[in-house]
Amino acid sequence: MIGNKTVVYTSGTFDMLHINHLKMIEYARALGDILIVGVNTDELVASFKSTPIIPFEERIGLMKAIKGPDVVIPQKSLNHADKVKKLNFDIFVVGDDWAGKYDYLKDLGVDVVYFPYGDGISSSNLKKKIYNNYKKLQNKANNHLPSDVNIEDLG
């Protein structure tokens, strides 16, 4: 709490910005008076999953450009205990794919909300879909000859 204002903190990679990112930010915005959004740096993301497609500078720029956040900051660590002390946030919102991971914040007086993302849309799923579609197109392009023609025989 800052003054009499409830501070909400949410964070994420926000790679390939999609509707579930926006829904989570909208939800977090509705829970308090001040919304701080942390954007994972490329180095942090690389420590727990594949490197983002969208570079950090662009991802943080997108977060600053959308309506909702009051403050957007780089996030360099998944441990938020230090941020509780520095930012005085009362509520932490994160996608339910992280369920249980941040329960330790409750001991610091923070309400933790695991936002239900729902099925289907995630940056990881979008990347897989793009990759699979690319492989299908590549396969089709590489196999445009009739099935009875052997490419090695043509060379």
CSV table of C-alpha atoms in Angstrom, one decimal:
chain,number,residue,atom,x,y,z
A,1,MET,CA,0.0,0.0,0.0
A,2,ILE,CA,1.2,3.4,-0.9
A,3,GLY,CA,-0.8,6.1,0.9
A,4,ASN,CA,-4.2,4.6,0.9
A,5,LYS,CA,-3.8,3.1,-2.5
A,6,THR,CA,-3.7,-0.6,-3.3
A,7,VAL,CA,-0.7,-1.5,-5.4
A,8,VAL,CA,-0.9,-4.5,-7.8
A,9,TYR,CA,2.1,-6.1,-9.4
A,10,THR,CA,1.9,-8.5,-12.3
A,11,SER,CA,4.7,-9.8,-14.5
A,12,GLY,CA,5.5,-11.9,-17.5
A,13,THR,CA,7.4,-12.4,-20.6
A,14,PHE,CA,4.6,-11.0,-22.8
A,15,ASP,CA,6.2,-12.6,-25.9
A,16,MET,CA,3.9,-12.4,-28.9
A,17,LEU,CA,1.4,-10.3,-27.1
A,18,HIS,CA,-2.0,-12.0,-27.2
A,19,ILE,CA,-5.5,-11.7,-25.7
A,20,ASN,CA,-4.8,-13.7,-22.5
A,21,HIS,CA,-2.0,-11.2,-21.7
A,22,LEU,CA,-4.4,-8.4,-22.1
A,23,LYS,CA,-7.1,-10.1,-20.0
A,24,MET,CA,-4.6,-10.7,-17.2
A,25,ILE,CA,-3.5,-7.1,-17.2
A,26,GLU,CA,-7.1,-5.9,-17.3
A,27,TYR,CA,-7.9,-8.1,-14.4
A,28,ALA,CA,-4.9,-6.9,-12.4
A,29,ARG,CA,-5.8,-3.3,-13.1
A,30,ALA,CA,-9.3,-3.9,-11.6
A,31,LEU,CA,-7.9,-5.1,-8.3
A,32,GLY,CA,-6.2,-1.9,-7.2
A,33,ASP,CA,-5.3,1.7,-7.6
A,34,ILE,CA,-1.8,1.4,-9.0
A,35,LEU,CA,-0.7,-1.3,-11.5
A,36,ILE,CA,3.0,-2.1,-11.9
A,37,VAL,CA,3.9,-4.5,-14.7
A,38,GLY,CA,7.2,-6.3,-14.8
A,39,VAL,CA,8.5,-7.5,-18.1
A,40,ASN,CA,11.0,-10.4,-18.0
A,41,THR,CA,14.3,-9.6,-19.6
A,42,ASP,CA,15.6,-11.8,-22.4
A,43,GLU,CA,18.3,-13.1,-20.0
A,44,LEU,CA,15.8,-14.1,-17.4
A,45,VAL,CA,13.5,-15.8,-19.9
A,46,ALA,CA,16.5,-17.8,-21.3
A,47,SER,CA,17.1,-19.2,-17.8
A,48,PHE,CA,13.7,-21.0,-17.7
A,49,LYS,CA,12.4,-21.4,-21.3
A,50,SER,CA,13.3,-20.6,-24.9
A,51,THR,CA,14.4,-17.2,-25.9
A,52,PRO,CA,11.5,-14.9,-26.7
A,53,ILE,CA,10.7,-14.1,-30.4
A,54,ILE,CA,10.1,-10.5,-29.6
A,55,PRO,CA,13.2,-8.7,-28.1
A,56,PHE,CA,12.9,-7.3,-24.6
A,57,GLU,CA,13.0,-3.6,-25.8
A,58,GLU,CA,10.0,-4.2,-28.0
A,59,ARG,CA,8.1,-6.2,-25.3
A,60,ILE,CA,8.5,-3.6,-22.7
A,61,GLY,CA,7.6,-0.9,-25.2
A,62,LEU,CA,4.4,-2.7,-26.0
A,63,MET,CA,3.5,-2.9,-22.3
A,64,LYS,CA,4.2,0.8,-21.9
A,65,ALA,CA,1.9,1.6,-24.9
A,66,ILE,CA,-1.2,-0.3,-23.8
A,67,LYS,CA,-3.8,1.1,-21.5
A,68,GLY,CA,-3.7,-0.4,-18.0
A,69,PRO,CA,-0.3,-0.2,-16.4
A,70,ASP,CA,0.7,2.8,-14.5
A,71,VAL,CA,4.4,1.8,-14.3
A,72,VAL,CA,6.3,-0.8,-16.4
A,73,ILE,CA,9.6,-2.1,-15.2
A,74,PRO,CA,12.2,-4.7,-16.3
A,75,GLN,CA,12.0,-7.9,-14.3
A,76,LYS,CA,15.4,-9.6,-13.9
A,77,SER,CA,14.5,-12.2,-11.3
A,78,LEU,CA,11.6,-14.6,-10.6
A,79,ASN,CA,12.1,-14.1,-6.9
A,80,HIS,CA,9.7,-11.2,-5.9
A,81,ALA,CA,10.5,-11.0,-2.2
A,82,ASP,CA,12.8,-8.0,-2.8
A,83,LYS,CA,10.2,-6.3,-5.0
A,84,VAL,CA,7.6,-6.5,-2.3
A,85,LYS,CA,9.9,-4.4,-0.1
A,86,LYS,CA,10.9,-2.0,-2.8
A,87,LEU,CA,7.6,-1.5,-4.5
A,88,ASN,CA,5.2,-2.0,-1.6
A,89,PHE,CA,2.7,-4.1,-3.6
A,90,ASP,CA,-0.3,-5.7,-1.9
A,91,ILE,CA,-1.4,-8.0,-4.6
A,92,PHE,CA,0.5,-10.2,-7.1
A,93,VAL,CA,-1.2,-11.5,-10.2
A,94,VAL,CA,0.3,-14.2,-12.4
A,95,GLY,CA,-1.0,-16.7,-14.9
A,96,ASP,CA,-2.3,-20.0,-13.4
A,97,ASP,CA,0.4,-21.9,-15.3
A,98,TRP,CA,2.6,-20.8,-12.3
A,99,ALA,CA,0.1,-22.0,-9.7
A,100,GLY,CA,1.8,-22.5,-6.3
A,101,LYS,CA,5.1,-21.0,-7.4
A,102,TYR,CA,4.5,-17.6,-5.6
A,103,ASP,CA,2.8,-18.8,-2.5
A,104,TYR,CA,5.8,-17.6,-0.4
A,105,LEU,CA,4.6,-14.0,-1.1
A,106,LYS,CA,1.6,-14.7,1.2
A,107,ASP,CA,4.0,-14.8,4.1
A,108,LEU,CA,5.1,-11.3,3.2
A,109,GLY,CA,1.5,-10.0,3.4
A,110,VAL,CA,0.8,-10.2,-0.3
A,111,ASP,CA,-2.4,-11.5,-1.8
A,112,VAL,CA,-1.4,-13.9,-4.6
A,113,VAL,CA,-3.8,-14.4,-7.5
A,114,TYR,CA,-3.2,-17.1,-10.1
A,115,PHE,CA,-5.2,-15.8,-13.1
A,116,PRO,CA,-7.0,-18.5,-15.0
A,117,TYR,CA,-5.5,-18.2,-18.5
A,118,GLY,CA,-7.9,-20.7,-20.0
A,119,ASP,CA,-7.0,-23.2,-22.7
A,120,GLY,CA,-5.4,-22.6,-26.0
A,121,ILE,CA,-3.8,-19.2,-26.2
A,122,SER,CA,-0.3,-18.9,-25.0
A,123,SER,CA,2.9,-17.6,-26.6
A,124,SER,CA,4.3,-21.2,-26.5
A,125,ASN,CA,1.2,-22.5,-28.3
A,126,LEU,CA,1.4,-19.8,-30.8
A,127,LYS,CA,5.0,-20.5,-31.5
A,128,LYS,CA,4.2,-24.2,-32.0
A,129,LYS,CA,1.4,-23.4,-34.3
A,130,ILE,CA,3.5,-21.1,-36.4
A,131,TYR,CA,6.3,-23.7,-36.5
A,132,ASN,CA,4.0,-26.6,-37.5
A,133,ASN,CA,2.4,-24.5,-40.2
A,134,TYR,CA,5.8,-23.5,-41.5
A,135,LYS,CA,6.9,-27.2,-41.6
A,136,LYS,CA,3.7,-28.1,-43.5
A,137,LEU,CA,4.4,-25.4,-46.1
A,138,GLN,CA,8.0,-26.4,-46.3
A,139,ASN,CA,7.1,-30.0,-46.8
A,140,LYS,CA,4.5,-29.1,-49.5
A,141,ALA,CA,7.1,-26.9,-51.3
A,142,ASN,CA,9.7,-29.7,-51.1
A,143,ASN,CA,7.3,-32.3,-52.4
A,144,HIS,CA,5.6,-30.6,-55.3
A,145,LEU,CA,6.7,-33.3,-57.8
A,146,PRO,CA,4.5,-36.3,-58.5
A,147,SER,CA,5.0,-39.1,-56.0
A,148,ASP,CA,6.5,-41.4,-58.6
A,149,VAL,CA,9.4,-39.0,-59.3
A,150,ASN,CA,12.6,-39.4,-57.3
A,151,ILE,CA,14.4,-36.1,-56.7
A,152,GLU,CA,17.8,-37.8,-56.6
A,153,ASP,CA,17.2,-39.2,-60.2
A,154,LEU,CA,16.8,-35.6,-61.5
A,155,GLY,CA,20.2,-34.5,-60.4
